[in-house]
Coordinates of C-alpha atoms and ligand atoms in Angstrom, one line a residue:
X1 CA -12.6 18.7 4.5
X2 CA -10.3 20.8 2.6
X3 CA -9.3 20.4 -1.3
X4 CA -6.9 16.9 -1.1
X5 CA -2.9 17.8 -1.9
X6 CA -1.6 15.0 -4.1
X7 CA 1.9 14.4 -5.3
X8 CA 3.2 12.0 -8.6
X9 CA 5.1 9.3 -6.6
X10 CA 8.5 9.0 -9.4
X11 CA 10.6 5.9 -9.8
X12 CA 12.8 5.0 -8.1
X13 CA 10.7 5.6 -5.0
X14 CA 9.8 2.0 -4.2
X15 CA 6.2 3.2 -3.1
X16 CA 5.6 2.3 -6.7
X17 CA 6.5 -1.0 -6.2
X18 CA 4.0 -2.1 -3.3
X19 CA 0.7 -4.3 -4.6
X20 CA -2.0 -2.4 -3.9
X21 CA -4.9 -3.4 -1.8
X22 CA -8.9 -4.2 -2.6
X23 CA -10.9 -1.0 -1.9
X24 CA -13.7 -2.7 0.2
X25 CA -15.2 0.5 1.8
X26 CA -17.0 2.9 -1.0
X27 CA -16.9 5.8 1.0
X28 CA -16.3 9.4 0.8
X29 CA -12.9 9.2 1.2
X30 CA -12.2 6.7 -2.2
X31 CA -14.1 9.9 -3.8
X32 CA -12.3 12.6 -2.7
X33 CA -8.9 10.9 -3.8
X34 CA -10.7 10.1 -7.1
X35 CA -12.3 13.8 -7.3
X36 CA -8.0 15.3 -6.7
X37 CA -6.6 11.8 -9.0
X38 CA -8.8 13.5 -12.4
X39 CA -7.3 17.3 -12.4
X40 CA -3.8 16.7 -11.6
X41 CA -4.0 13.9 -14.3
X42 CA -5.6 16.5 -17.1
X43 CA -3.0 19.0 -15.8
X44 CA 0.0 16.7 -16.2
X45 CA -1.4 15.6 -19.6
X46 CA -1.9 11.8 -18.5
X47 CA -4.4 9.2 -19.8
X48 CA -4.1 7.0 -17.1
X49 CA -3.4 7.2 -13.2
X50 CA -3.1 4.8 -10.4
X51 CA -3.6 5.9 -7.1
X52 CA -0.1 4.1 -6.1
X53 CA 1.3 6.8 -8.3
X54 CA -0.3 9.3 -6.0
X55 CA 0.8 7.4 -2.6
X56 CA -2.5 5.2 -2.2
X57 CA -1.6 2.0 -2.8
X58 CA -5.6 1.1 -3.3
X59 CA -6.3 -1.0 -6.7
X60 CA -8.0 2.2 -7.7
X61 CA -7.1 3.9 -11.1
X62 CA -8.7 6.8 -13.4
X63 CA -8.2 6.5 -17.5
X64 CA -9.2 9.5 -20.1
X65 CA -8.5 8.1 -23.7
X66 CA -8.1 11.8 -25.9
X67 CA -9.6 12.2 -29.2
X68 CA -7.4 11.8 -32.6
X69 CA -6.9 16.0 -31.9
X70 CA -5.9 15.2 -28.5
X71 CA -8.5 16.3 -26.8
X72 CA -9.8 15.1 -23.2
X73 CA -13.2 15.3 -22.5
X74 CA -15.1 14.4 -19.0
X75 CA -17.4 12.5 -20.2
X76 CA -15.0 10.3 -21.1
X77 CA -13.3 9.6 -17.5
X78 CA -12.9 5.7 -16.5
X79 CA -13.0 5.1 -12.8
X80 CA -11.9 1.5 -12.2
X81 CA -11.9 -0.1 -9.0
X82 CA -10.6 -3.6 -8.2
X83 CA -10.4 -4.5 -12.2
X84 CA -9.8 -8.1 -12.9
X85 CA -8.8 -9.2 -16.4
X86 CA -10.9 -12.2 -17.3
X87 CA -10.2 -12.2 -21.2
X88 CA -6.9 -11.0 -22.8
X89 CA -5.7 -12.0 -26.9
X90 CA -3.7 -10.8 -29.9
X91 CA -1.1 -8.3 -29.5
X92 CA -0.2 -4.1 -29.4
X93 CA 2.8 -2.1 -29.1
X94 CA 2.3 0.7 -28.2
X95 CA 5.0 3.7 -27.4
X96 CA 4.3 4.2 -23.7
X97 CA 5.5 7.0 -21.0
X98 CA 4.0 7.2 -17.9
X99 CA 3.8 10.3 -15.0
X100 CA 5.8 8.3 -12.4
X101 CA 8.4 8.0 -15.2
X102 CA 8.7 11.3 -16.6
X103 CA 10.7 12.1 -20.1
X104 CA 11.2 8.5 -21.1
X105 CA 9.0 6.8 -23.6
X106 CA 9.6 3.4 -25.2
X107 CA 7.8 0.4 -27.4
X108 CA 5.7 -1.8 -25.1
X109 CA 4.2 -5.0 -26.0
X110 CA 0.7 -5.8 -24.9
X111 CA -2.5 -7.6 -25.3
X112 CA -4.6 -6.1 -28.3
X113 CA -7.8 -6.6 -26.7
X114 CA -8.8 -6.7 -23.1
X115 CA -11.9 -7.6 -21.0
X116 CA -12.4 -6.5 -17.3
X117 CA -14.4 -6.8 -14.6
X118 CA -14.4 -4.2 -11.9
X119 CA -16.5 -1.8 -9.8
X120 CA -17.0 1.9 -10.2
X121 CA -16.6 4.4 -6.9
X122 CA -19.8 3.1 -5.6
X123 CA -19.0 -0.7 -5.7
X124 CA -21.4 -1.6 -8.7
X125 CA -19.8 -4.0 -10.7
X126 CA -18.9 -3.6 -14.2
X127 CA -17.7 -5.3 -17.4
X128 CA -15.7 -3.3 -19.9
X129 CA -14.2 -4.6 -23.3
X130 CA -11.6 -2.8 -24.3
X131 CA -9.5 -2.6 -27.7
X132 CA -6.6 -0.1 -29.0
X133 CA -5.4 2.9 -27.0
X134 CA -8.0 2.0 -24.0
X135 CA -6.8 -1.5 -24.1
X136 CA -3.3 -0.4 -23.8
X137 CA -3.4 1.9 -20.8
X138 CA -5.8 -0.2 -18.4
X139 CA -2.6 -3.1 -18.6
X140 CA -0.7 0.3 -18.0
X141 CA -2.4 1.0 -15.0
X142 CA -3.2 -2.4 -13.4
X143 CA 0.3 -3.1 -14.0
X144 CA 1.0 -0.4 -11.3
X145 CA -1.2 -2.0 -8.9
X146 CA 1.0 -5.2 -9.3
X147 CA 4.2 -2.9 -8.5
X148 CA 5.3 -3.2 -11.9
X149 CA 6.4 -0.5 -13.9
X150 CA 6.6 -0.2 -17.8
X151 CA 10.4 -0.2 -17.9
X152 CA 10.1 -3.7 -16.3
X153 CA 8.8 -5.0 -19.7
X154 CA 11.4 -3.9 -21.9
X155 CA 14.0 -6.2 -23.4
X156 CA 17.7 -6.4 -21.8
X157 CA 19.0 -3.8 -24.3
X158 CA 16.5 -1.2 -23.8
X159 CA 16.1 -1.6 -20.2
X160 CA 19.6 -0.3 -20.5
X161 CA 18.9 2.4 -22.9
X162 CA 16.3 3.8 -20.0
X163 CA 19.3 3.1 -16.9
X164 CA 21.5 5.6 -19.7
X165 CA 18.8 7.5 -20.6
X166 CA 18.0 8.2 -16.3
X167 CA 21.2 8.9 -15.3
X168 CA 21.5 11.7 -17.4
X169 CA 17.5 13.0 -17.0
X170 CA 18.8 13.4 -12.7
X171 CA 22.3 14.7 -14.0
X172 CA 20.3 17.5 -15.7
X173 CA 18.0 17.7 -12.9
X174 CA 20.4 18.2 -10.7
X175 CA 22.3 20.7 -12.7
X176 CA 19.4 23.0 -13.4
X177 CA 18.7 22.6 -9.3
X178 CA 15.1 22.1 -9.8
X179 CA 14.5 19.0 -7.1
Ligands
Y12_201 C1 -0.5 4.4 -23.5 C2 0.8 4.6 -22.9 C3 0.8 4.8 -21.6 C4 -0.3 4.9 -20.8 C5 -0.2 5.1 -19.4 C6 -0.5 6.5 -18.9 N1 0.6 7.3 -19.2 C7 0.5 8.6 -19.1 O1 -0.6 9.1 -18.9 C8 1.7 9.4 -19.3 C9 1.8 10.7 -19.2 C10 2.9 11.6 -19.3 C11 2.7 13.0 -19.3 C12 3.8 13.8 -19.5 O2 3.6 15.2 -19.5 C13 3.8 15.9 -18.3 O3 4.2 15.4 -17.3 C14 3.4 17.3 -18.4 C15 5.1 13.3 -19.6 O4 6.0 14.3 -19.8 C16 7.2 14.4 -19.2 O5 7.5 13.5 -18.4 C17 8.1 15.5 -19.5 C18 5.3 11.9 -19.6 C19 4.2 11.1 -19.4 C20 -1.5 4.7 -21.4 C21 -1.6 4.5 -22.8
CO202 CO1 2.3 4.6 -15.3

């Protein structure tokens, strides 16, 4: 089995709007997708990645939370399978962006504190309590696995800053004739 291609699925590709399905089978190939999921997100500078965002719409996704320097560091690499939130309070907002929404980055408001229960790539199950940054992108990410985007949480106003703020990004896009 050769090295595993994998693409950023980008809105408004409604792949990213399926709900992704329980990962019941542990196997070999849930690792491989996680093993190709944690370069391409250090590569593309990411702290969190679904694997809807790379075409697998499996409630699978991988989190790195950097250092105050911005530094990433392996040992540091969440692998959550089928999370469930079973405690949520206060509140965070937080400037978000996200790789299947490139070059836009707006306020977000979300739970300040977080608890989850999920499994890890080899179906134990796990608890994790989450606060701050952390806290922040797991709603990111099991957002995706829902279909929703970030952009879908914004007030009416800037949900029309980010239509604006599109158009133009593809204009460019298509200007400089890169894709
Ligand atoms: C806080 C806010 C958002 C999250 C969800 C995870 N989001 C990301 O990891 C976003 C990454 C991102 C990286 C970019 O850089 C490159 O693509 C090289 C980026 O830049 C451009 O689009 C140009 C945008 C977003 C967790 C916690
Ligand atoms: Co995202």
């Amino acid at each position: 089995m050769g090295q595993m291609k994998l693409n950023i699925v980008e809105y408004p590709d409604k792949r990213l709007r399926e709900k992704s399905k329980e990962v019941k089978d542990f196997d070999a190939s849930l690792h491989q997708l996680l093993d190709a999921m944690n370069p391409l997100m250090m590569e593309t500078n990411g702290i969190g990645l679904a694997a809807i965002q790379v075409a697998h719409p499996i409630r699978a996704l991988i989190v790195n939370i950097p250092d105050e320097e911005g530094a990433q560091f392996p040992e540091n690499l969440l692998e959550i399978i089928n999370p469930v939130m079973i405690k949520k309070s206060g509140e965070a907002i937080y400037q978000e962006g996200c790789l299947s929404v490139p070059q836009f980055y707006e306020d977000v408001k979300r739970y300040e504190y977080v608890v989850i229960n999920y499994q890890d790539r080899y179906g134990n199950t796990k608890t994790l309590e989450a606060d701050g940054l952390l806290a922040i992108a797991i709603q990111h990410e099991i957002d995706h696995l829902e279909g929703i985007l970030f952009i879908d949480k914004l007030s009416y106003s800037r949900r029309k800053k980010f239509e604006k703020e599109y158009k133009r990004i593809q204009k460019e896009r298509k200007s400089s004739k890169k894709s």
